[in-house]
């Protein structure tokens, strides 16, 4: 949504010019309401903290700040003095990031809300990107190591187990079959880890997103979502997206599968999953490697009425090995996030008991690349 729409939706009274200045400011900017909740952020803030508003706004902003925080003091001064105040060299620790130093400014907006802007001093973005890159390199290295060191022995173990099974006594056959099944399970895990080691950019061609979603629905209806209420709410006028067909299928098949499992866990026969598409004017995301903001207005939402994402894993849900499933590896959503980023898009979610929504935002194909 545009800066103005985003701000007005939270009751902040700004005209179009001020809203545009907020949204397009190169400095991170946040709006904190009178109750201490974070109600709006601009693109620069989302880029700095690596999260969208839906994630950043969970809980009360003030309550998340440590006791004696300079940011709390800055917000209080702006309200008490009823004017713009500044503070230099503030030490800030927010949203799980390492502490960093910034100059801060706060200004009351007249309705109890305060506009907070930050000017980062020590290049947090570069430091954070370096940290993330180091983590990704470690994961890539792990994937390659697993593929090289485990796949070949696994093949030998599986072959030996099949030979044992063919000549085993009746009572020993289940044990041999267990070895086969477990080696297959480990092989699948290694294959998924190996996917992280492929850091080549996807080959993008214009694709009708509804063709992708129809394929996903067909696979789901004949498999894990059989018997589940599955509906589509599509905007048929959407333009094509630049995408890799196989990767887009993988992205949405994974999301729909997770949604179906959550809906089925109700165990009352009333589980539902819906797939929505829409065009969101003014939505932009920051491309990889610090490139400029780019439009990503095509939205796909996967919604279920399951129990919701557990609170304790919400902030790290897209990190590898984070899962709420008893037998899950915690790689599905991490790989989804990687593939979405490779398409120049953004993935986010919001969740509460009875309603969980995963939102994928994607760019649209240039007119000259349109499907004929």
GROMACS .gro file of C-alpha atoms in nm:
model
  372
    1UNK     CA    1   0.000   0.000   0.000
    2UNK     CA    2   0.111   0.358  -0.045
    3UNK     CA    3   0.260   0.562   0.238
    4UNK     CA    4  -0.059   0.767   0.271
    5UNK     CA    5  -0.284   0.462   0.278
    6UNK     CA    6  -0.064   0.288   0.531
    7UNK     CA    7  -0.062   0.588   0.764
    8UNK     CA    8  -0.429   0.671   0.730
    9UNK     CA    9  -0.520   0.311   0.805
   10UNK     CA   10  -0.373   0.366   1.150
   11UNK     CA   11  -0.548   0.695   1.209
   12UNK     CA   12  -0.247   0.923   1.160
   13UNK     CA   13  -0.363   1.251   1.006
   14UNK     CA   14  -0.113   1.345   0.733
   15UNK     CA   15  -0.168   1.499   0.394
   16UNK     CA   16  -0.035   1.333   0.080
   17UNK     CA   17   0.289   1.533   0.076
   18UNK     CA   18   0.382   1.448   0.433
   19UNK     CA   19   0.286   1.086   0.382
   20UNK     CA   20   0.508   1.064   0.075
   21UNK     CA   21   0.795   1.226   0.265
   22UNK     CA   22   0.754   0.967   0.541
   23UNK     CA   23   0.744   0.675   0.302
   24UNK     CA   24   1.029   0.788   0.076
   25UNK     CA   25   1.263   0.923   0.344
   26UNK     CA   26   1.606   0.760   0.320
   27UNK     CA   27   1.622   0.753   0.702
   28UNK     CA   28   1.434   0.487   0.898
   29UNK     CA   29   1.112   0.634   1.041
   30UNK     CA   30   0.859   0.483   1.281
   31UNK     CA   31   0.531   0.606   1.431
   32UNK     CA   32   0.453   0.507   1.792
   33UNK     CA   33   0.100   0.572   1.919
   34UNK     CA   34  -0.008   0.695   2.263
   35UNK     CA   35  -0.037   0.336   2.391
   36UNK     CA   36   0.325   0.264   2.298
   37UNK     CA   37   0.243   0.047   1.998
   38UNK     CA   38   0.427   0.066   1.666
   39UNK     CA   39   0.163   0.164   1.408
   40UNK     CA   40   0.363   0.263   1.098
   41UNK     CA   41   0.711   0.226   0.952
   42UNK     CA   42   0.862   0.340   0.624
   43UNK     CA   43   1.057   0.140   0.368
   44UNK     CA   44   1.393   0.242   0.514
   45UNK     CA   45   1.293   0.111   0.858
   46UNK     CA   46   1.171  -0.218   0.713
   47UNK     CA   47   1.499  -0.252   0.527
   48UNK     CA   48   1.705  -0.166   0.836
   49UNK     CA   49   1.533  -0.419   1.060
   50UNK     CA   50   1.477  -0.676   0.785
   51UNK     CA   51   1.108  -0.715   0.869
   52UNK     CA   52   0.777  -0.578   0.747
   53UNK     CA   53   0.530  -0.383   0.958
   54UNK     CA   54   0.324  -0.693   1.041
   55UNK     CA   55   0.625  -0.849   1.213
   56UNK     CA   56   0.766  -0.531   1.365
   57UNK     CA   57   0.434  -0.421   1.512
   58UNK     CA   58   0.373  -0.732   1.720
   59UNK     CA   59   0.336  -0.634   2.083
   60UNK     CA   60   0.392  -0.293   2.236
   61UNK     CA   61   0.696  -0.110   2.106
   62UNK     CA   62   0.776   0.062   2.436
   63UNK     CA   63   0.745  -0.263   2.628
   64UNK     CA   64   1.010  -0.420   2.404
   65UNK     CA   65   1.264  -0.153   2.492
   66UNK     CA   66   1.508  -0.217   2.781
   67UNK     CA   67   1.472  -0.023   3.107
   68UNK     CA   68   1.630   0.320   3.081
   69UNK     CA   69   1.633   0.311   2.701
   70UNK     CA   70   1.736   0.638   2.538
   71UNK     CA   71   1.455   0.587   2.286
   72UNK     CA   72   1.195   0.590   2.564
   73UNK     CA   73   1.350   0.908   2.699
   74UNK     CA   74   1.342   1.061   2.350
   75UNK     CA   75   0.975   0.972   2.298
   76UNK     CA   76   0.881   1.107   2.643
   77UNK     CA   77   1.067   1.434   2.585
   78UNK     CA   78   0.888   1.491   2.254
   79UNK     CA   79   0.551   1.455   2.430
   80UNK     CA   80   0.646   1.661   2.736
   81UNK     CA   81   0.802   1.944   2.534
   82UNK     CA   82   0.538   1.918   2.259
   83UNK     CA   83   0.802   1.970   1.995
   84UNK     CA   84   1.081   1.809   1.798
   85UNK     CA   85   1.373   1.681   2.007
   86UNK     CA   86   1.703   1.526   1.903
   87UNK     CA   87   1.956   1.299   2.067
   88UNK     CA   88   2.296   1.205   1.928
   89UNK     CA   89   2.483   0.879   1.971
   90UNK     CA   90   2.193   0.668   2.103
   91UNK     CA   91   2.269   0.302   2.165
   92UNK     CA   92   1.980   0.102   2.015
   93UNK     CA   93   1.897  -0.267   2.046
   94UNK     CA   94   1.573  -0.366   1.874
   95UNK     CA   95   1.406  -0.669   1.714
   96UNK     CA   96   1.691  -0.906   1.789
   97UNK     CA   97   1.960  -0.699   1.614
   98UNK     CA   98   2.303  -0.640   1.766
   99UNK     CA   99   2.324  -0.300   1.941
  100UNK     CA  100   2.405  -0.013   1.708
  101UNK     CA  101   2.455   0.361   1.739
  102UNK     CA  102   2.232   0.620   1.576
  103UNK     CA  103   2.123   0.981   1.602
  104UNK     CA  104   1.755   1.000   1.688
  105UNK     CA  105   1.481   1.258   1.650
  106UNK     CA  106   1.124   1.251   1.778
  107UNK     CA  107   0.830   1.479   1.702
  108UNK     CA  108   0.470   1.466   1.830
  109UNK     CA  109   0.200   1.431   1.565
  110UNK     CA  110  -0.077   1.596   1.764
  111UNK     CA  111  -0.289   1.290   1.846
  112UNK     CA  112  -0.061   1.131   2.104
  113UNK     CA  113   0.150   0.960   1.838
  114UNK     CA  114   0.518   1.035   1.794
  115UNK     CA  115   0.726   1.022   1.477
  116UNK     CA  116   1.068   0.868   1.548
  117UNK     CA  117   1.350   0.893   1.293
  118UNK     CA  118   1.693   0.733   1.310
  119UNK     CA  119   2.018   0.819   1.138
  120UNK     CA  120   2.244   0.516   1.166
  121UNK     CA  121   2.605   0.607   1.234
  122UNK     CA  122   2.804   0.288   1.216
  123UNK     CA  123   2.678   0.120   0.899
  124UNK     CA  124   2.450  -0.131   1.062
  125UNK     CA  125   2.314  -0.227   0.724
  126UNK     CA  126   2.655  -0.338   0.599
  127UNK     CA  127   2.731  -0.511   0.928
  128UNK     CA  128   2.397  -0.686   0.930
  129UNK     CA  129   2.425  -0.786   0.566
  130UNK     CA  130   2.772  -0.922   0.636
  131UNK     CA  131   2.635  -1.119   0.931
  132UNK     CA  132   2.351  -1.260   0.722
  133UNK     CA  133   2.588  -1.338   0.436
  134UNK     CA  134   2.819  -1.522   0.675
  135UNK     CA  135   2.526  -1.725   0.805
  136UNK     CA  136   2.413  -1.805   0.451
  137UNK     CA  137   2.766  -1.908   0.354
  138UNK     CA  138   2.773  -2.141   0.654
  139UNK     CA  139   2.442  -2.293   0.548
  140UNK     CA  140   2.558  -2.324   0.188
  141UNK     CA  141   2.875  -2.492   0.305
  142UNK     CA  142   2.677  -2.728   0.525
  143UNK     CA  143   2.448  -2.819   0.236
  144UNK     CA  144   2.739  -2.897   0.006
  145UNK     CA  145   2.919  -3.094   0.274
  146UNK     CA  146   2.610  -3.301   0.348
  147UNK     CA  147   2.548  -3.369  -0.018
  148UNK     CA  148   2.904  -3.480  -0.080
  149UNK     CA  149   2.969  -3.673   0.240
  150UNK     CA  150   2.633  -3.837   0.303
  151UNK     CA  151   2.461  -3.915  -0.029
  152UNK     CA  152   2.704  -4.179  -0.147
  153UNK     CA  153   2.711  -4.375   0.182
  154UNK     CA  154   2.334  -4.351   0.199
  155UNK     CA  155   2.300  -4.515  -0.139
  156UNK     CA  156   2.518  -4.802  -0.021
  157UNK     CA  157   2.324  -4.844   0.303
  158UNK     CA  158   1.993  -4.845   0.120
  159UNK     CA  159   2.114  -5.101  -0.134
  160UNK     CA  160   2.247  -5.328   0.139
  161UNK     CA  161   1.918  -5.302   0.331
  162UNK     CA  162   1.721  -5.402   0.021
  163UNK     CA  163   1.943  -5.706  -0.027
  164UNK     CA  164   1.898  -5.802   0.338
  165UNK     CA  165   1.523  -5.756   0.302
  166UNK     CA  166   1.504  -5.989   0.002
  167UNK     CA  167   1.670  -6.276   0.193
  168UNK     CA  168   1.557  -6.198   0.548
  169UNK     CA  169   1.334  -6.407   0.767
  170UNK     CA  170   0.975  -6.289   0.788
  171UNK     CA  171   1.027  -6.143   1.133
  172UNK     CA  172   1.332  -5.943   1.013
  173UNK     CA  173   1.169  -5.789   0.705
  174UNK     CA  174   1.014  -5.494   0.897
  175UNK     CA  175   1.356  -5.403   1.038
  176UNK     CA  176   1.516  -5.406   0.693
  177UNK     CA  177   1.227  -5.198   0.558
  178UNK     CA  178   1.279  -4.952   0.842
  179UNK     CA  179   1.641  -4.906   0.734
  180UNK     CA  180   1.528  -4.840   0.375
  181UNK     CA  181   1.267  -4.587   0.484
  182UNK     CA  182   1.502  -4.406   0.719
  183UNK     CA  183   1.776  -4.376   0.457
  184UNK     CA  184   1.515  -4.236   0.217
  185UNK     CA  185   1.412  -3.983   0.481
  186UNK     CA  186   1.771  -3.872   0.538
  187UNK     CA  187   1.823  -3.849   0.162
  188UNK     CA  188   1.523  -3.617   0.132
  189UNK     CA  189   1.660  -3.401   0.413
  190UNK     CA  190   1.998  -3.378   0.240
  191UNK     CA  191   1.829  -3.286  -0.089
  192UNK     CA  192   1.653  -2.999   0.083
  193UNK     CA  193   1.975  -2.881   0.246
  194UNK     CA  194   2.149  -2.901  -0.090
  195UNK     CA  195   1.894  -2.659  -0.231
  196UNK     CA  196   2.049  -2.387  -0.017
  197UNK     CA  197   2.384  -2.436  -0.186
  198UNK     CA  198   2.241  -2.331  -0.521
  199UNK     CA  199   2.302  -1.956  -0.509
  200UNK     CA  200   2.252  -1.901  -0.882
  201UNK     CA  201   1.979  -1.654  -0.972
  202UNK     CA  202   1.667  -1.813  -1.125
  203UNK     CA  203   1.591  -1.775  -1.493
  204UNK     CA  204   1.287  -1.550  -1.501
  205UNK     CA  205   1.024  -1.546  -1.774
  206UNK     CA  206   0.677  -1.386  -1.771
  207UNK     CA  207   0.430  -1.623  -1.603
  208UNK     CA  208   0.060  -1.603  -1.525
  209UNK     CA  209   0.051  -1.649  -1.148
  210UNK     CA  210  -0.293  -1.809  -1.166
  211UNK     CA  211  -0.159  -2.091  -1.381
  212UNK     CA  212   0.094  -2.160  -1.105
  213UNK     CA  213  -0.174  -2.148  -0.836
  214UNK     CA  214  -0.410  -2.372  -1.036
  215UNK     CA  215  -0.132  -2.629  -1.061
  216UNK     CA  216  -0.068  -2.603  -0.687
  217UNK     CA  217  -0.439  -2.641  -0.613
  218UNK     CA  218  -0.462  -2.951  -0.831
  219UNK     CA  219  -0.166  -3.109  -0.652
  220UNK     CA  220  -0.308  -3.017  -0.313
  221UNK     CA  221  -0.661  -3.138  -0.386
  222UNK     CA  222  -0.534  -3.479  -0.491
  223UNK     CA  223  -0.294  -3.511  -0.200
  224UNK     CA  224  -0.249  -3.345   0.136
  225UNK     CA  225  -0.560  -3.123   0.107
  226UNK     CA  226  -0.800  -3.397  -0.002
  227UNK     CA  227  -1.131  -3.343   0.178
  228UNK     CA  228  -1.031  -2.997   0.300
  229UNK     CA  229  -1.222  -2.681   0.217
  230UNK     CA  230  -0.998  -2.512  -0.042
  231UNK     CA  231  -1.116  -2.197  -0.221
  232UNK     CA  232  -0.970  -1.929  -0.447
  233UNK     CA  233  -1.042  -1.557  -0.455
  234UNK     CA  234  -0.856  -1.432  -0.763
  235UNK     CA  235  -0.815  -1.099  -0.934
  236UNK     CA  236  -0.828  -1.210  -1.301
  237UNK     CA  237  -0.678  -0.884  -1.428
  238UNK     CA  238  -0.334  -0.938  -1.276
  239UNK     CA  239  -0.036  -0.894  -1.511
  240UNK     CA  240   0.229  -1.168  -1.543
  241UNK     CA  241   0.518  -1.198  -1.298
  242UNK     CA  242   0.882  -1.258  -1.393
  243UNK     CA  243   0.938  -1.601  -1.245
  244UNK     CA  244   1.082  -1.949  -1.257
  245UNK     CA  245   0.787  -2.188  -1.294
  246UNK     CA  246   0.931  -2.474  -1.089
  247UNK     CA  247   1.041  -2.243  -0.807
  248UNK     CA  248   0.708  -2.062  -0.794
  249UNK     CA  249   0.528  -2.396  -0.771
  250UNK     CA  250   0.762  -2.497  -0.492
  251UNK     CA  251   0.698  -2.171  -0.304
  252UNK     CA  252   0.320  -2.191  -0.309
  253UNK     CA  253   0.296  -2.569  -0.277
  254UNK     CA  254   0.496  -2.544   0.046
  255UNK     CA  255   0.278  -2.262   0.180
  256UNK     CA  256  -0.048  -2.437   0.089
  257UNK     CA  257   0.078  -2.763   0.241
  258UNK     CA  258   0.162  -2.588   0.567
  259UNK     CA  259  -0.177  -2.418   0.566
  260UNK     CA  260  -0.356  -2.748   0.499
  261UNK     CA  261  -0.172  -2.921   0.783
  262UNK     CA  262  -0.263  -2.636   1.018
  263UNK     CA  263  -0.630  -2.641   0.910
  264UNK     CA  264  -0.650  -3.020   0.941
  265UNK     CA  265  -0.507  -3.004   1.293
  266UNK     CA  266  -0.845  -2.863   1.408
  267UNK     CA  267  -0.979  -3.219   1.387
  268UNK     CA  268  -1.336  -3.094   1.360
  269UNK     CA  269  -1.396  -3.125   0.985
  270UNK     CA  270  -1.416  -2.746   0.947
  271UNK     CA  271  -1.064  -2.674   0.829
  272UNK     CA  272  -1.036  -2.427   0.542
  273UNK     CA  273  -0.758  -2.289   0.323
  274UNK     CA  274  -0.805  -2.000   0.084
  275UNK     CA  275  -0.578  -1.854  -0.184
  276UNK     CA  276  -0.621  -1.485  -0.264
  277UNK     CA  277  -0.457  -1.274  -0.533
  278UNK     CA  278  -0.466  -0.896  -0.561
  279UNK     CA  279  -0.283  -0.592  -0.698
  280UNK     CA  280  -0.145  -0.361  -0.428
  281UNK     CA  281  -0.056  -0.017  -0.563
  282UNK     CA  282   0.258   0.145  -0.426
  283UNK     CA  283   0.413  -0.162  -0.265
  284UNK     CA  284   0.790  -0.167  -0.302
  285UNK     CA  285   1.066  -0.390  -0.165
  286UNK     CA  286   1.440  -0.357  -0.153
  287UNK     CA  287   1.618  -0.584  -0.398
  288UNK     CA  288   1.915  -0.800  -0.306
  289UNK     CA  289   2.265  -0.664  -0.256
  290UNK     CA  290   2.152  -0.316  -0.159
  291UNK     CA  291   1.990  -0.235  -0.491
  292UNK     CA  292   1.723   0.033  -0.515
  293UNK     CA  293   1.362  -0.020  -0.409
  294UNK     CA  294   1.150  -0.184  -0.675
  295UNK     CA  295   0.779  -0.235  -0.722
  296UNK     CA  296   0.629  -0.562  -0.598
  297UNK     CA  297   0.256  -0.503  -0.626
  298UNK     CA  298   0.133  -0.854  -0.706
  299UNK     CA  299   0.010  -1.014  -0.386
  300UNK     CA  300  -0.066  -1.379  -0.316
  301UNK     CA  301  -0.212  -1.465   0.025
  302UNK     CA  302  -0.247  -1.816   0.167
  303UNK     CA  303  -0.489  -1.820   0.460
  304UNK     CA  304  -0.596  -2.099   0.696
  305UNK     CA  305  -0.817  -2.126   1.002
  306UNK     CA  306  -0.581  -2.345   1.202
  307UNK     CA  307  -0.448  -2.283   1.554
  308UNK     CA  308  -0.192  -2.023   1.448
  309UNK     CA  309   0.187  -2.002   1.457
  310UNK     CA  310   0.326  -2.058   1.810
  311UNK     CA  311   0.432  -1.730   1.966
  312UNK     CA  312   0.783  -1.846   2.056
  313UNK     CA  313   0.888  -1.911   1.693
  314UNK     CA  314   0.720  -1.620   1.514
  315UNK     CA  315   1.021  -1.390   1.509
  316UNK     CA  316   1.247  -1.658   1.360
  317UNK     CA  317   0.997  -1.853   1.150
  318UNK     CA  318   1.190  -1.809   0.823
  319UNK     CA  319   1.523  -1.916   0.973
  320UNK     CA  320   1.657  -2.267   0.901
  321UNK     CA  321   1.571  -2.544   1.148
  322UNK     CA  322   1.285  -2.348   1.308
  323UNK     CA  323   0.964  -2.552   1.313
  324UNK     CA  324   0.659  -2.633   1.524
  325UNK     CA  325   0.616  -2.976   1.366
  326UNK     CA  326   0.710  -3.278   1.571
  327UNK     CA  327   0.894  -3.443   1.281
  328UNK     CA  328   0.972  -3.129   1.083
  329UNK     CA  329   1.321  -3.032   0.968
  330UNK     CA  330   1.252  -2.658   0.971
  331UNK     CA  331   1.380  -2.605   0.617
  332UNK     CA  332   1.060  -2.550   0.418
  333UNK     CA  333   0.990  -2.186   0.503
  334UNK     CA  334   1.359  -2.096   0.501
  335UNK     CA  335   1.382  -2.225   0.145
  336UNK     CA  336   1.059  -2.048   0.051
  337UNK     CA  337   1.200  -1.718   0.180
  338UNK     CA  338   1.519  -1.775  -0.020
  339UNK     CA  339   1.326  -1.846  -0.341
  340UNK     CA  340   1.095  -1.546  -0.292
  341UNK     CA  341   1.396  -1.320  -0.241
  342UNK     CA  342   1.549  -1.462  -0.559
  343UNK     CA  343   1.238  -1.344  -0.742
  344UNK     CA  344   1.280  -0.991  -0.605
  345UNK     CA  345   0.984  -1.039  -0.372
  346UNK     CA  346   0.893  -1.030  -0.006
  347UNK     CA  347   0.721  -1.280   0.223
  348UNK     CA  348   0.549  -1.189   0.548
  349UNK     CA  349   0.282  -1.334   0.774
  350UNK     CA  350   0.037  -1.256   1.049
  351UNK     CA  351  -0.115  -1.513   1.279
  352UNK     CA  352  -0.364  -1.555   1.559
  353UNK     CA  353  -0.569  -1.855   1.671
  354UNK     CA  354  -0.815  -1.932   1.392
  355UNK     CA  355  -0.647  -1.716   1.128
  356UNK     CA  356  -0.300  -1.731   0.977
  357UNK     CA  357  -0.210  -1.548   0.657
  358UNK     CA  358   0.115  -1.579   0.460
  359UNK     CA  359   0.158  -1.297   0.209
  360UNK     CA  360   0.396  -1.310  -0.088
  361UNK     CA  361   0.460  -0.989  -0.283
  362UNK     CA  362   0.612  -1.020  -0.628
  363UNK     CA  363   0.715  -0.777  -0.903
  364UNK     CA  364   0.532  -0.772  -1.235
  365UNK     CA  365   0.685  -0.834  -1.576
  366UNK     CA  366   0.785  -0.537  -1.785
  367UNK     CA  367   0.540  -0.456  -2.068
  368UNK     CA  368   0.788  -0.560  -2.334
  369UNK     CA  369   0.813  -0.903  -2.172
  370UNK     CA  370   0.437  -0.960  -2.153
  371UNK     CA  371   0.299  -1.298  -2.244
  372UNK     CA  372   0.164  -1.300  -2.598
   0.00000   0.00000   0.00000
